[in-house]
Coordinates of C-alpha atoms in Angstrom, one line a residue:
Chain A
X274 CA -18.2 -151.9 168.9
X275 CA -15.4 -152.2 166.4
X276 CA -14.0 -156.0 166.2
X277 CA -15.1 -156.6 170.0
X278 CA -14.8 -154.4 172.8
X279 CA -12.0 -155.6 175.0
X280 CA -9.6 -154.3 171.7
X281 CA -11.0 -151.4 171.1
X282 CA -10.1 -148.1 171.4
X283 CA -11.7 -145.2 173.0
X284 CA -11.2 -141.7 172.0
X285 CA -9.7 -141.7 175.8
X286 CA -7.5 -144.4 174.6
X287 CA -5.9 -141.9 171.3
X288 CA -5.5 -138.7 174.1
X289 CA -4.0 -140.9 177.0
X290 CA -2.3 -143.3 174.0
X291 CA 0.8 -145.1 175.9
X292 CA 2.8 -145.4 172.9
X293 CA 3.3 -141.5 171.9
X294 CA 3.5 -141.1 176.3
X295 CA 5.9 -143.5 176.4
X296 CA 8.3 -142.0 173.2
X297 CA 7.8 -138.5 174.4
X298 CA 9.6 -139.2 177.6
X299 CA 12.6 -141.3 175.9
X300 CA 16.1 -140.3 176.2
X301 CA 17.0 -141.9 173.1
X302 CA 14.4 -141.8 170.9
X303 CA 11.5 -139.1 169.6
X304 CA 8.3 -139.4 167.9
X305 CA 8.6 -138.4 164.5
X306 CA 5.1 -137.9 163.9
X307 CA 2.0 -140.2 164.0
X308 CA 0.4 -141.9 161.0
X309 CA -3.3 -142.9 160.9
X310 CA -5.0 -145.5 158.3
X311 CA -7.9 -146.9 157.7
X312 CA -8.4 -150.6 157.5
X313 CA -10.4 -150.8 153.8
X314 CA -12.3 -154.3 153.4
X315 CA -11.4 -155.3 150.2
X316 CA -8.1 -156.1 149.0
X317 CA -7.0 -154.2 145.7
X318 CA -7.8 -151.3 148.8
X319 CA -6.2 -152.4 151.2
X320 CA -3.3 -153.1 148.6
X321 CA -3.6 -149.4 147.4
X322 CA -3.7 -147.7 150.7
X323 CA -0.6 -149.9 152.4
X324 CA 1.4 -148.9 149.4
X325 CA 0.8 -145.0 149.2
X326 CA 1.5 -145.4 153.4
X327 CA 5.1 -147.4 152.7
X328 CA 6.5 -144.9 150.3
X329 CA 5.4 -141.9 152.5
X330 CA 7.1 -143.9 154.9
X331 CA 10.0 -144.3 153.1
X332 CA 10.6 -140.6 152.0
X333 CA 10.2 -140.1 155.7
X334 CA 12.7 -141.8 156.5
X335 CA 12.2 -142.9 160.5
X336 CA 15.0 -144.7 162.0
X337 CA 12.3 -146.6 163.6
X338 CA 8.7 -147.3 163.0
X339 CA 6.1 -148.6 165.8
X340 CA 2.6 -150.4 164.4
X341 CA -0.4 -150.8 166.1
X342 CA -3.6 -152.6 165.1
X343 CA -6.9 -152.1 166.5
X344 CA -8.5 -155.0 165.2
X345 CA -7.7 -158.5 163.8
X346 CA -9.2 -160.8 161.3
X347 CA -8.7 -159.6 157.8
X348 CA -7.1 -156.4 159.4
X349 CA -3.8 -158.6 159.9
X350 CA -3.7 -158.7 155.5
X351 CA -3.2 -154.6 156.1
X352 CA -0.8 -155.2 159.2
X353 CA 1.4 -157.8 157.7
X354 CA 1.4 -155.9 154.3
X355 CA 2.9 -153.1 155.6
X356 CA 5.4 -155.1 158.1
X357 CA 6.5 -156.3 155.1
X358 CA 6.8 -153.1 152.9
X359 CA 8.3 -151.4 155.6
X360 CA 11.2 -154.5 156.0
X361 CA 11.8 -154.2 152.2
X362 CA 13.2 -150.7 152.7
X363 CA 15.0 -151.4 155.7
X364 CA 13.1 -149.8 158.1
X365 CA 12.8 -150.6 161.8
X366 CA 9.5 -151.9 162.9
X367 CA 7.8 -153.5 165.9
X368 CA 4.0 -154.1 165.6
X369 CA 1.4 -154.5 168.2
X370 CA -2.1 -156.1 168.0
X371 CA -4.2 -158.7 170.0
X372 CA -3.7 -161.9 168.7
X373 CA -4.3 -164.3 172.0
X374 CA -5.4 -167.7 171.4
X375 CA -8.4 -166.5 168.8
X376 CA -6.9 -163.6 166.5
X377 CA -3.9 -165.5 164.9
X378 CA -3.0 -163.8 161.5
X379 CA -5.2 -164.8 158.2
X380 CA -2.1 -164.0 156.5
X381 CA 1.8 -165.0 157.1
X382 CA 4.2 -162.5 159.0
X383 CA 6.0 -163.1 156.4
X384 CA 9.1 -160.5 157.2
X385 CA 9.4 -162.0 160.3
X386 CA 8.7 -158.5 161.7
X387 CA 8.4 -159.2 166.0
X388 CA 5.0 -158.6 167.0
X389 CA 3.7 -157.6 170.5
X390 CA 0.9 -159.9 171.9
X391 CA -1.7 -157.5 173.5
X392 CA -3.8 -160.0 174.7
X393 CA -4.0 -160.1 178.2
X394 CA -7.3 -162.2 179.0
X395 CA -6.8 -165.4 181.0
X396 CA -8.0 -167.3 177.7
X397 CA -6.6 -165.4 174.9
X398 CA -9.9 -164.7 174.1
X399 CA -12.2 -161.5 172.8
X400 CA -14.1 -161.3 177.0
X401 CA -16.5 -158.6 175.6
X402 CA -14.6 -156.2 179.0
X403 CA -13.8 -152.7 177.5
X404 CA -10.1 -151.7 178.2
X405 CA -9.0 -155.8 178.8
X406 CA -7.3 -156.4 175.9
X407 CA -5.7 -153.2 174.2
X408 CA -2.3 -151.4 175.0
X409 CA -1.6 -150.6 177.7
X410 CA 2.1 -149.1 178.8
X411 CA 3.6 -152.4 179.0
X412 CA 3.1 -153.5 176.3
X413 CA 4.1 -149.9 174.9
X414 CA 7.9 -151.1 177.0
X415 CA 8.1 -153.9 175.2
X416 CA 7.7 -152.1 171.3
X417 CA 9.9 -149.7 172.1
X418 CA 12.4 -151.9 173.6
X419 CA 12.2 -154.3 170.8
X420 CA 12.5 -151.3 168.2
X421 CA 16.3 -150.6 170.4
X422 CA 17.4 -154.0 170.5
X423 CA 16.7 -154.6 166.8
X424 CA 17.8 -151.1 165.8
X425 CA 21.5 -151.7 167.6
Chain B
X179 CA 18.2 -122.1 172.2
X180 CA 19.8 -120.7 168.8
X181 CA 17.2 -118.8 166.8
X182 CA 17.0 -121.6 164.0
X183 CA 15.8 -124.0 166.8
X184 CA 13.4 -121.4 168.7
X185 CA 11.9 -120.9 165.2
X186 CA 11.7 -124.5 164.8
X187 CA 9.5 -125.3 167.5
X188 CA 6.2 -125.5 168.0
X189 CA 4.6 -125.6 171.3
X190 CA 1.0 -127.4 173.2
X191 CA 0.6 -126.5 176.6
X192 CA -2.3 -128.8 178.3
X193 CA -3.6 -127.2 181.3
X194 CA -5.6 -129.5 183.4
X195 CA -8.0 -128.7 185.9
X196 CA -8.9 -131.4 188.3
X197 CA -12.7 -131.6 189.3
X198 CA -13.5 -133.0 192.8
X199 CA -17.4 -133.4 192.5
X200 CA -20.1 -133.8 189.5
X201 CA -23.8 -131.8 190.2
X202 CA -26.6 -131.6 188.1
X203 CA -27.5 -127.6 187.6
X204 CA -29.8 -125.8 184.7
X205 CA -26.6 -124.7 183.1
X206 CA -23.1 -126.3 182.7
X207 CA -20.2 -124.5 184.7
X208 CA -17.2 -124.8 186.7
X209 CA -16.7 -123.4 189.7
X210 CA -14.4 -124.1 192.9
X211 CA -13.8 -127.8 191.5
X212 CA -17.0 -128.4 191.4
X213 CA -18.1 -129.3 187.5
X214 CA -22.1 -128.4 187.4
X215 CA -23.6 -130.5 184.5
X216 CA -27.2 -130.3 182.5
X217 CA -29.9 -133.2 182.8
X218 CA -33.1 -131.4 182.5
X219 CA -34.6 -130.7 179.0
X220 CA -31.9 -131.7 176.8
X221 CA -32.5 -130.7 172.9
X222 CA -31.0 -132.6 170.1
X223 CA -30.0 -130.8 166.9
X224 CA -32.7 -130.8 163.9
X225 CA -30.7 -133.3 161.9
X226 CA -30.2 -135.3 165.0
X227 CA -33.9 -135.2 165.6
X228 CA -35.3 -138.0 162.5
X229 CA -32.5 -140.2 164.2
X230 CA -32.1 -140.1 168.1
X231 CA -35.2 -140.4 170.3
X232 CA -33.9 -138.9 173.6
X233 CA -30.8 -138.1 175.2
X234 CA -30.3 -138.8 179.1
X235 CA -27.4 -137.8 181.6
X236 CA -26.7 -139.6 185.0
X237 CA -24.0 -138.9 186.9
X238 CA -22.1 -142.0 188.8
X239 CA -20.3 -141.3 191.9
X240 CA -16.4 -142.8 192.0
X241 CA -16.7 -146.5 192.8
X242 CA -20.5 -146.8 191.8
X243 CA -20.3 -148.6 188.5
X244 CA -22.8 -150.8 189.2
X245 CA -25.3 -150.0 186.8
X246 CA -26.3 -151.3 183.5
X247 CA -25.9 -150.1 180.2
X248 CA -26.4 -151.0 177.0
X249 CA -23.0 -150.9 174.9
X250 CA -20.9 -148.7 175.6
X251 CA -20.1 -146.8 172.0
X252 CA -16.7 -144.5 173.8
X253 CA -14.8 -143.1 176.4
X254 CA -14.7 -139.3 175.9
X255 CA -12.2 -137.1 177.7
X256 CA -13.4 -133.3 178.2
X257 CA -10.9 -131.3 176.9
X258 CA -11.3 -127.6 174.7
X259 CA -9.1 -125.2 173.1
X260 CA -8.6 -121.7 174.6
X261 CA -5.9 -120.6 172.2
X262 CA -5.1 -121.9 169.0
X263 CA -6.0 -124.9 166.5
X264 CA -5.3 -128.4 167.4
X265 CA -1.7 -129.4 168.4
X266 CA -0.7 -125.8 169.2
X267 CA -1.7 -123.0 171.9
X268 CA -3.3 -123.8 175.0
X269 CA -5.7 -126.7 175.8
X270 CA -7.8 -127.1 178.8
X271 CA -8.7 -130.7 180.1
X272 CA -10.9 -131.5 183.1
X273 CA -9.3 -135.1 185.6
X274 CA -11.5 -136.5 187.9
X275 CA -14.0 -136.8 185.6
X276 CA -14.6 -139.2 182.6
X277 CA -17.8 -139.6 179.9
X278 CA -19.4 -142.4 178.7
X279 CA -21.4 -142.7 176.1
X280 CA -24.1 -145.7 175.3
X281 CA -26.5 -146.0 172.7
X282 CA -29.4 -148.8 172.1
X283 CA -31.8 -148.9 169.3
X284 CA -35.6 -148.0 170.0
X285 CA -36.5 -151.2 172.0
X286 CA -33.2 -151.0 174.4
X287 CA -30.9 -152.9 172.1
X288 CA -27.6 -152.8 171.7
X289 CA -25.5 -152.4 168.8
X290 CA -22.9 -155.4 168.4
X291 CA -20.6 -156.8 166.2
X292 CA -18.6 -160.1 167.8
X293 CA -19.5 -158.9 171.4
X294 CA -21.3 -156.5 173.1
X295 CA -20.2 -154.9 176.4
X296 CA -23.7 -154.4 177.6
X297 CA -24.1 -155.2 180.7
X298 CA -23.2 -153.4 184.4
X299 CA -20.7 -151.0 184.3
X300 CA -18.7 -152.4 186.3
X301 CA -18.7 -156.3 184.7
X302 CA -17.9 -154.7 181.9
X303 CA -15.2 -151.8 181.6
X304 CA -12.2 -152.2 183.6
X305 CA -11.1 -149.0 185.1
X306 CA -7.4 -147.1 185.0
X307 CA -6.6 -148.3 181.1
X308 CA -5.2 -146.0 178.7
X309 CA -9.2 -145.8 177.3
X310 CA -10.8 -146.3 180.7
X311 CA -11.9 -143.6 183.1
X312 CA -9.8 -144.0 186.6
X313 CA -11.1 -146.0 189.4
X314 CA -11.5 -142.4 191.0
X315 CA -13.5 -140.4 188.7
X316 CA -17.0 -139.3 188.3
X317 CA -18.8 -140.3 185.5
X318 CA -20.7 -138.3 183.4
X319 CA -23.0 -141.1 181.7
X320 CA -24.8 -140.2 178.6
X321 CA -27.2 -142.6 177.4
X322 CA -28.8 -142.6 173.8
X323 CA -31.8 -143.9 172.4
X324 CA -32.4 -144.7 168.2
X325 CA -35.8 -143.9 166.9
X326 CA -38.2 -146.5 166.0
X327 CA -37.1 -148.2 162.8
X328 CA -33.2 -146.6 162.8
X329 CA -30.7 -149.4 162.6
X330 CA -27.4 -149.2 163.8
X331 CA -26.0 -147.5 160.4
X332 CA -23.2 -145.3 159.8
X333 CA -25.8 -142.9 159.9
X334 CA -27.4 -143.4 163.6
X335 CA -23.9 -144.3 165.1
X336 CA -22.7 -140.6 163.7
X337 CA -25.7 -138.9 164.7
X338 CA -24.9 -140.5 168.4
X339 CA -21.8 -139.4 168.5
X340 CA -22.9 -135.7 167.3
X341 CA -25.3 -135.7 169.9
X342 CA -22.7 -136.2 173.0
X343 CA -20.6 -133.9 171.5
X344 CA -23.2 -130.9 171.2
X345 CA -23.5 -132.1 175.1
X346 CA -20.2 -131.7 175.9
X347 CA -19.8 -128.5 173.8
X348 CA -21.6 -126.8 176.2
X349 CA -19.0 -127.5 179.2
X350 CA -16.3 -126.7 176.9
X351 CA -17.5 -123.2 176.5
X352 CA -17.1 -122.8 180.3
X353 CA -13.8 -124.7 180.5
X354 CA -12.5 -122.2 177.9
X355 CA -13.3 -119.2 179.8
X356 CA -11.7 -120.4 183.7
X357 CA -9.0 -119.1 184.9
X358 CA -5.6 -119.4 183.4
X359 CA -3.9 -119.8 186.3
X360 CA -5.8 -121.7 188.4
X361 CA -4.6 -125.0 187.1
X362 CA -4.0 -128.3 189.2
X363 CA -1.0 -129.1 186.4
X364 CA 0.4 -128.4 183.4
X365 CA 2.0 -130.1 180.9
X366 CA 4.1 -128.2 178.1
X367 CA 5.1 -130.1 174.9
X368 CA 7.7 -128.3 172.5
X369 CA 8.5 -130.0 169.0
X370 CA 11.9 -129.2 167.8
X371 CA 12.5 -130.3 164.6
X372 CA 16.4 -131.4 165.3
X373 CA 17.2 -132.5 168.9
X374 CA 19.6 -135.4 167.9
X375 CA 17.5 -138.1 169.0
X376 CA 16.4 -141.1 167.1
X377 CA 13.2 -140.5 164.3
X378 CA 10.6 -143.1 165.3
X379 CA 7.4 -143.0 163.5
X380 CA 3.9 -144.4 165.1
X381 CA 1.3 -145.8 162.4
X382 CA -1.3 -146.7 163.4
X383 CA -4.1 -148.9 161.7
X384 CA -7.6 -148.0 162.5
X385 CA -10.9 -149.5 161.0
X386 CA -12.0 -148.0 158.5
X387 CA -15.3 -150.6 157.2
X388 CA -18.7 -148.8 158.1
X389 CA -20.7 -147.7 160.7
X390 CA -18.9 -149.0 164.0
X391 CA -15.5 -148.9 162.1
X392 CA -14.5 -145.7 161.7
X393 CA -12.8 -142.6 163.1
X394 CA -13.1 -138.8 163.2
X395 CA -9.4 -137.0 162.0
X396 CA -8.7 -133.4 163.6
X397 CA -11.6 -131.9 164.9
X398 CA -12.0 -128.2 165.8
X399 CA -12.2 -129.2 169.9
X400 CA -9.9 -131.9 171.4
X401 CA -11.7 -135.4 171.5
X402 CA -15.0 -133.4 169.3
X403 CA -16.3 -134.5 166.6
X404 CA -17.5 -130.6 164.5
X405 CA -14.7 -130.0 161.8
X406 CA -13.8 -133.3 161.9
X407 CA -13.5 -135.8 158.5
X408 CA -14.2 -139.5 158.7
X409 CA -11.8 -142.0 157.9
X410 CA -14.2 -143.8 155.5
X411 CA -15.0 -140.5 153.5
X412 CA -10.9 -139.9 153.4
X413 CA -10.9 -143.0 151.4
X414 CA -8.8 -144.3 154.7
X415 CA -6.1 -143.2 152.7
X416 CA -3.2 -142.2 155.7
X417 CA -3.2 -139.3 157.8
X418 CA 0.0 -137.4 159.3
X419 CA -0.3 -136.2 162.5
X420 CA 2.3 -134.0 164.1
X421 CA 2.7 -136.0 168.3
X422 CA 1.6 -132.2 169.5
X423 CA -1.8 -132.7 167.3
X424 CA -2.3 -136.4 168.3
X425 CA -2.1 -135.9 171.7
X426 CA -4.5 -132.6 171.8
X427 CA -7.0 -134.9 170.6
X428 CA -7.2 -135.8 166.6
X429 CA -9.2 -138.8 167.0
X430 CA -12.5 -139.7 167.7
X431 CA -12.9 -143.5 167.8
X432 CA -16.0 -144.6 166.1
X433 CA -15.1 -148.4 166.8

C-alpha cells in the first residue's frame, strides 16, 4: 500500500489524474508531455536518476514544470533534488505532495520552490482512508495557478 | 488547419460507454447497458498458479460499500483499445462501473506498510476522488488470496495484479467489439505540436523501492498490466509520456 493508503495513487487516480485534466483544458497553458520516475532508495541513485531527469528537462525546455510526489519520507531527498535542479536552470516549477502535520521534508526546500500541501485530513495525519489525502483538482488550481503567478 | 499542423497532430478519441447495471453470467459481455460479468469457475494462469490460491468476484450495488475487505491493492478503470497503440486511435471505457482489487496472504492477512486500509469498504475508501470509484457506480470487487507460505513479495503482489488483469481481459474483448456508435460520450484529444500556448511539463515521482512500490509503464491495454515494464526493472530511470499516452492509461500503480 505504497507509503500509506490515503496518498496513494490508484491506477484510476493516473487515467482520471486532475493535473493533465486540468492543463488540457487551459487557455493559456498546454501540457508538454508527462515525465514518470521512480523513487530509488539509496542516494548515489536517487542522485543519478534526478540528474539524467534535470538535463532532459532542460533540453526540453518547458516554460513551466508541475511536480507531484506520491510519497514522503526519504522520497522528499528526490523531490527537493530536483526542485532544486530545475531552479538552477531557470525553470518554472510548483510541486505537490502530502506533507500535513507528519510528512515534513527530511531534507531542506532549499530553492525555496512553493509547494502544494495535499493533506487534507483533519489532523495532518496518514488516516489509512484511500483517496483522503492525494490530489485532487484543487489542489491541481492551486499548482497551476502558482506556476502563472510565478511565471509573470 | 495548414498541412504542417494537420501533419503535426496526433489524435486519442475515448469513447465511453456508460453501464447502468452489473450481473453475474457464465461469460463476460455487454449488452443494452447492462455489463454481464464471470464469477463461477475462475482459472488463474500456470505461473499465477504456485502463487495465488483463489480468485473471487462479488459485485456491490451503488451505495452498498459496506463490506469488508482486506487492503485494498488498486482502483482499476476498464478501458481497451479498439484501434491503435496506446495514446493514439480509439479507446473504449466503461462509467458506471469501477474495480477493486484486494489481496490477503493465505490466513486473511493483509499486506501493509505504515497503514492498512483493511477494513469496510466504506470506512475506508472515500468515493468521487480522482482514484476512487463514484458514489454511483457498481463495483466489480475482486478479491485475492496468497498461497500458504507466499509473502507479500514483489513476486505475489505482481502475480495479483496479473491475475485481475487476465480477469478483466476478458471484458475488454467484448468492449472492443460494441458498437461504435452507440457511445454515451466522447472525448477527442488532438496534440498539435505548435498551438502558441505555454509548454508546461508534469513530472511526476512515483515509488520505485520493491514490491508495493512500483508501477507498470505503457501497457498494450489502457490501465493493463501485459506489455507493460516495471519501474524497478527500468532502473526508475525517467519515462516520457506524450498527455495523449498518459491519459489512455500508461500506468498501473503498484503502490
Amino acid at each position: 500500500m505504497g507509503i500509506g493508503p490515503s496518498t496513494k495513487e490508484t491506477t484510476r487516480h493516473h487515467f482520471k489524474d486532475p493535473l493533465l485534466e486540468l492543463l488540457g483544458d487551459d487557455n493559456d497553458c498546454r501540457p508538454v508531455g508527462v515525465i514518470v520516475v521512480g523513487i530509488a532508495a539509496d542516494y548515489e541513485s536517487k542522485k543519478y536518476i534526478i540528474d539524467r531527469l534535470g538535463t532532459w528537462v532542460g533540453a526540453l525546455k518547458p516554460d513551466g514544470a508541475i511536480v507531484s510526489m506520491d510519497s514522503w519520507g526519504n522520497s522528499h531527498i528526490d523531490f527537493n533534488l530536483l526542485l532544486e535542479k530545475l531552479s538552477n536552470m531557470k525553470i518554472t516549477a510548483v510541486g505537490l505532495c502530502f506533507q500535513g502535520k507528519q510528512a515534513e521534508p527530511v531534507t531542506p526546500n532549499s530553492s525555496h520552490a512553493v509547494v502544494v500541501d495535499t493533506s487534507k485530513s483533519p489532523g495532518g495525519r496518514e488516516t489509512e482512508i484511500l483517496g483522503e489525502n492525494n490530489i485532487n483538482r484543487q489542489d491541481a488550481r492551486k499548482a497551476l495557478a502558482m506556476l502563472k503567478l510565478l511565471s509573470n | 488547419m495548414s498541412q504542417k499542423a494537420e501533419a503535426s497532430t496526433k489524435r486519442l478519441v475515448i469513447k465511453v460507454y456508460h453501464v447502468e447495471e452489473v450481473k453475474f453470467a457464465p461469460e463476460s459481455k455487454f449488452e443494452g447497458g447492462t455489463l454481464f460479468v464471470e464469477h463461477e469457475n475462475l482459472p488463474l494462469s500456470g505461473e499465477l498458479v504456485p502463487l495465488l490460491s483463489r480468485i473471487e468476484v462479488d459485485i456491490l450495488k451503488p451505495g452498498q460499500l459496506h463490506r469488508e475487505v482486506p487492503s485494498i491493492l488498486d482502483v482499476i478503470p476498464i478501458a481497451c483499445k479498439v484501434l491503435g497503440r496506446l495514446g493514439e486511435g480509439i479507446t473504449h471505457t466503461l462509467t458506471g462501473v469501477s474495480t477493486v482489487l484486494t489481496l490477503a496472504d493465505a490466513g486473511g492477512k493483509p499486506p501493509a506498510q505504515i497503514g492498512s486500509s483493511a477494513g469496510f469498504l466504506n470506512e475506508k475508501m472515500l468515493t468521487d476522488r480522482p482514484g476512487t470509484p463514484s458514489g454511483r457506480d457498481f463495483i466489480i470487487l475482486i478479491r485475492l488470496n496468497l498461497k500458504e507460505g507466499v509473502t507479500f513479495s514483489r513476486k505475489g503482489i505482481m502475480a495479483a495484479h496479473q491475475a485481475a488483469d487476465d480477469y478483466l481481459q476478458k471484458i475488454r474483448n467484448q468492449l472492443k467489439k460494441i458498437d461504435g456508435q452507440a457511445y454515451t460520450e466522447k472525448h477527442v484529444f488532438e496534440e498539435l505540436l505548435d498551438h502558441g500556448k505555454k509548454k508546461v511539463l508534469l513530472i511526476k515521482l512515483l515509488p520505485g523501492q520493491g514490491a508495493m512500490h512500483d508501477f507498470f509503464v505503457l501497457p498494450n491495454e489502457p490501465c493493463g498490466v501485459e506489455g507493460s515494464r516495471s519501474i524497478i526493472d527500468l532502473g526508475n530511470m525517467p519515462v516520457f509520456l506524450t498527455p495523449n499516452e498518459y491519459r489512455d492509461g500508461a500506468l498501473r500503480a503498484l503502490t
